[in-house]
Amino acid sequence: MGGDRATARVLPIRRANGAIVVDLPRRARRFLVDAAEAVRRCVEDPSSPGFAQLYGPLDQSTDADDPLFSLERQTVIDDICAVVIDTAQNERLSDAQGEAWLRMLGMAVMVTAANAGIHTQEDVDLLDPKGSQLLDLLRSLQLLVARSLDPTLDELDDLVQFHRILTSE
């Protein structure tokens, strides 16, 4: 995007006056809640590829992590999703809430990709338009939130794609 700041588009998620301002339409907010609920469902379904993505052992030399650690990880994921669901309608977020949104969106990308069998860019290229659009929207929201947490990040071209997806019928 870049260019003159005076003519720059106002981003739908941005930092202003020390907080994260969220100016998203109702359907985008519903999308966030749906994404958080999908991550929660994945956590409850050990047979899903997304579960394996979220719960793969951190130490690759073992088959599984300590059960207590796995339970702690599940609690953290549930807490993160709860923050997103509870704040999806908010017009302003604290940095801690923004970080929860960022983490949940990252998990949603991982779960969505794993459940769709995506392992390479070629797999992404073979997605149907709806699947591709879903991943683009998740990643674009993720970039918006990341930029609101760290305004020094360059404005990325993916934000333009987010705007197109969000405003298309």
Tab-separated table of C-alpha atoms in Angstrom:
chain	number	residue	atom	x	y	z
A	1	MET	CA	0.000	0.000	0.000
A	2	GLY	CA	2.455	2.697	1.141
A	3	GLY	CA	2.222	6.258	-0.126
A	4	ASP	CA	1.222	9.525	1.453
A	5	ARG	CA	-0.230	9.048	4.943
A	6	ALA	CA	-2.733	11.866	4.395
A	7	THR	CA	-4.349	9.991	1.514
A	8	ALA	CA	-3.960	6.498	3.002
A	9	ARG	CA	-7.087	4.406	3.574
A	10	VAL	CA	-8.219	4.040	7.188
A	11	LEU	CA	-7.691	0.408	8.148
A	12	PRO	CA	-10.601	-1.457	9.762
A	13	ILE	CA	-8.326	-2.603	12.615
A	14	ARG	CA	-5.814	0.005	13.697
A	15	ARG	CA	-4.143	1.652	16.668
A	16	ALA	CA	-5.553	4.951	17.884
A	17	ASN	CA	-5.199	6.742	21.199
A	18	GLY	CA	-3.396	3.837	22.862
A	19	ALA	CA	-5.961	1.179	21.976
A	20	ILE	CA	-6.790	-1.083	19.081
A	21	VAL	CA	-9.797	0.288	17.216
A	22	VAL	CA	-11.975	-2.312	15.487
A	23	ASP	CA	-14.227	-1.027	12.733
A	24	LEU	CA	-15.463	-4.262	11.175
A	25	PRO	CA	-18.875	-5.030	9.712
A	26	ARG	CA	-21.154	-7.445	11.529
A	27	ARG	CA	-20.380	-10.345	9.185
A	28	ALA	CA	-16.626	-9.981	9.736
A	29	ARG	CA	-17.208	-10.041	13.491
A	30	ARG	CA	-19.358	-13.163	13.056
A	31	PHE	CA	-16.537	-14.662	10.988
A	32	LEU	CA	-14.126	-14.108	13.908
A	33	VAL	CA	-16.486	-15.841	16.319
A	34	ASP	CA	-16.961	-18.716	13.858
A	35	ALA	CA	-13.174	-19.063	13.495
A	36	ALA	CA	-12.698	-19.179	17.282
A	37	GLU	CA	-15.478	-21.751	17.602
A	38	ALA	CA	-13.880	-23.841	14.824
A	39	VAL	CA	-10.571	-23.839	16.734
A	40	ARG	CA	-12.445	-24.911	19.886
A	41	ARG	CA	-14.204	-27.736	17.993
A	42	CYS	CA	-10.872	-28.886	16.621
A	43	VAL	CA	-9.441	-29.101	20.144
A	44	GLU	CA	-12.318	-31.426	21.060
A	45	ASP	CA	-11.808	-33.749	18.043
A	46	PRO	CA	-8.583	-35.768	18.285
A	47	SER	CA	-9.340	-37.390	14.913
A	48	SER	CA	-9.179	-34.069	13.027
A	49	PRO	CA	-6.010	-33.105	11.142
A	50	GLY	CA	-6.253	-29.703	12.806
A	51	PHE	CA	-5.993	-31.339	16.229
A	52	ALA	CA	-2.740	-33.005	15.183
A	53	GLN	CA	-1.469	-29.627	13.968
A	54	LEU	CA	-2.277	-27.928	17.283
A	55	TYR	CA	-1.217	-30.821	19.496
A	56	GLY	CA	1.782	-32.263	17.712
A	57	PRO	CA	4.575	-32.890	20.202
A	58	LEU	CA	6.825	-29.917	20.791
A	59	ASP	CA	9.729	-32.351	21.169
A	60	GLN	CA	9.823	-34.131	17.806
A	61	SER	CA	11.792	-37.048	19.324
A	62	THR	CA	8.690	-38.155	21.266
A	63	ASP	CA	5.278	-39.354	20.137
A	64	ALA	CA	3.402	-37.053	22.508
A	65	ASP	CA	3.959	-34.375	25.096
A	66	ASP	CA	3.355	-34.902	28.780
A	67	PRO	CA	-0.446	-35.223	29.315
A	68	LEU	CA	-0.383	-32.428	31.906
A	69	PHE	CA	1.311	-30.128	29.403
A	70	SER	CA	-1.291	-31.066	26.750
A	71	LEU	CA	-4.105	-30.236	29.183
A	72	GLU	CA	-2.464	-26.896	29.935
A	73	ARG	CA	-2.165	-26.199	26.200
A	74	GLN	CA	-5.867	-27.015	25.739
A	75	THR	CA	-6.796	-24.611	28.547
A	76	VAL	CA	-4.706	-21.831	26.995
A	77	ILE	CA	-6.303	-22.380	23.575
A	78	ASP	CA	-9.777	-22.351	25.116
A	79	ASP	CA	-8.979	-19.128	27.014
A	80	ILE	CA	-7.693	-17.442	23.849
A	81	CYS	CA	-10.816	-18.438	21.907
A	82	ALA	CA	-13.031	-17.219	24.762
A	83	VAL	CA	-11.379	-13.776	24.649
A	84	VAL	CA	-12.051	-13.511	20.907
A	85	ILE	CA	-15.665	-14.637	21.256
A	86	ASP	CA	-16.228	-12.258	24.195
A	87	THR	CA	-14.641	-9.246	22.455
A	88	ALA	CA	-15.706	-9.783	18.831
A	89	GLN	CA	-18.325	-7.028	19.113
A	90	ASN	CA	-16.036	-4.535	20.871
A	91	GLU	CA	-15.071	-1.323	19.128
A	92	ARG	CA	-11.836	-1.108	21.123
A	93	LEU	CA	-9.405	-3.766	22.330
A	94	SER	CA	-6.577	-3.738	24.810
A	95	ASP	CA	-3.198	-5.019	23.650
A	96	ALA	CA	-3.797	-8.259	25.592
A	97	GLN	CA	-7.105	-8.784	23.773
A	98	GLY	CA	-5.442	-7.957	20.458
A	99	GLU	CA	-2.750	-10.535	21.184
A	100	ALA	CA	-5.467	-13.130	21.848
A	101	TRP	CA	-7.056	-12.262	18.493
A	102	LEU	CA	-3.673	-12.624	16.798
A	103	ARG	CA	-2.987	-15.993	18.407
A	104	MET	CA	-6.463	-17.332	17.617
A	105	LEU	CA	-6.202	-16.223	13.988
A	106	GLY	CA	-2.849	-17.989	13.723
A	107	MET	CA	-4.406	-21.170	15.103
A	108	ALA	CA	-7.396	-20.780	12.779
A	109	VAL	CA	-5.053	-20.588	9.775
A	110	MET	CA	-3.225	-23.726	10.949
A	111	VAL	CA	-6.442	-25.655	11.638
A	112	THR	CA	-8.074	-24.595	8.373
A	113	ALA	CA	-4.999	-25.534	6.359
A	114	ALA	CA	-4.563	-28.878	8.126
A	115	ASN	CA	-8.243	-29.804	7.770
A	116	ALA	CA	-8.084	-28.939	4.053
A	117	GLY	CA	-4.953	-31.061	3.574
A	118	ILE	CA	-2.767	-28.081	2.741
A	119	HIS	CA	0.947	-28.725	3.127
A	120	THR	CA	2.476	-26.707	0.273
A	121	GLN	CA	1.794	-23.603	-1.787
A	122	GLU	CA	0.707	-25.936	-4.611
A	123	ASP	CA	-2.041	-27.257	-2.312
A	124	VAL	CA	-3.178	-23.685	-1.694
A	125	ASP	CA	-3.199	-23.017	-5.438
A	126	LEU	CA	-5.505	-26.023	-5.948
A	127	LEU	CA	-8.106	-24.809	-3.448
A	128	ASP	CA	-11.545	-23.892	-4.688
A	129	PRO	CA	-12.228	-20.121	-4.614
A	130	LYS	CA	-14.201	-20.328	-1.352
A	131	GLY	CA	-11.407	-22.200	0.463
A	132	SER	CA	-8.797	-19.825	-0.878
A	133	GLN	CA	-10.885	-16.829	0.148
A	134	LEU	CA	-11.292	-18.246	3.662
A	135	LEU	CA	-7.539	-18.562	4.131
A	136	ASP	CA	-6.957	-15.109	2.612
A	137	LEU	CA	-9.450	-13.555	5.010
A	138	LEU	CA	-7.929	-15.268	8.052
A	139	ARG	CA	-4.417	-14.197	7.065
A	140	SER	CA	-5.527	-10.656	6.250
A	141	LEU	CA	-7.237	-10.260	9.629
A	142	GLN	CA	-4.095	-11.637	11.217
A	143	LEU	CA	-1.984	-9.012	9.433
A	144	LEU	CA	-4.340	-6.203	10.460
A	145	VAL	CA	-4.191	-7.230	14.108
A	146	ALA	CA	-0.398	-7.648	13.977
A	147	ARG	CA	-0.039	-4.178	12.491
A	148	SER	CA	-2.293	-2.693	15.174
A	149	LEU	CA	-0.078	-4.259	17.847
A	150	ASP	CA	3.090	-3.058	16.116
A	151	PRO	CA	2.387	0.077	14.052
A	152	THR	CA	5.978	0.072	12.800
A	153	LEU	CA	5.143	-2.812	10.477
A	154	ASP	CA	4.919	-1.814	6.848
A	155	GLU	CA	1.439	-1.687	5.399
A	156	LEU	CA	1.099	-4.887	3.432
A	157	ASP	CA	-0.593	-5.425	0.092
A	158	ASP	CA	-2.621	-8.245	1.660
A	159	LEU	CA	-4.633	-5.586	3.494
A	160	VAL	CA	-6.022	-4.437	0.154
A	161	GLN	CA	-7.077	-8.036	-0.555
A	162	PHE	CA	-8.798	-8.143	2.866
A	163	HIS	CA	-10.792	-5.053	2.000
A	164	ARG	CA	-11.900	-6.588	-1.325
A	165	ILE	CA	-12.977	-9.853	0.318
A	166	LEU	CA	-14.785	-8.099	3.125
A	167	THR	CA	-16.762	-5.787	0.860
A	168	SER	CA	-17.650	-8.314	-1.853
A	169	GLU	CA	-21.036	-10.002	-1.800
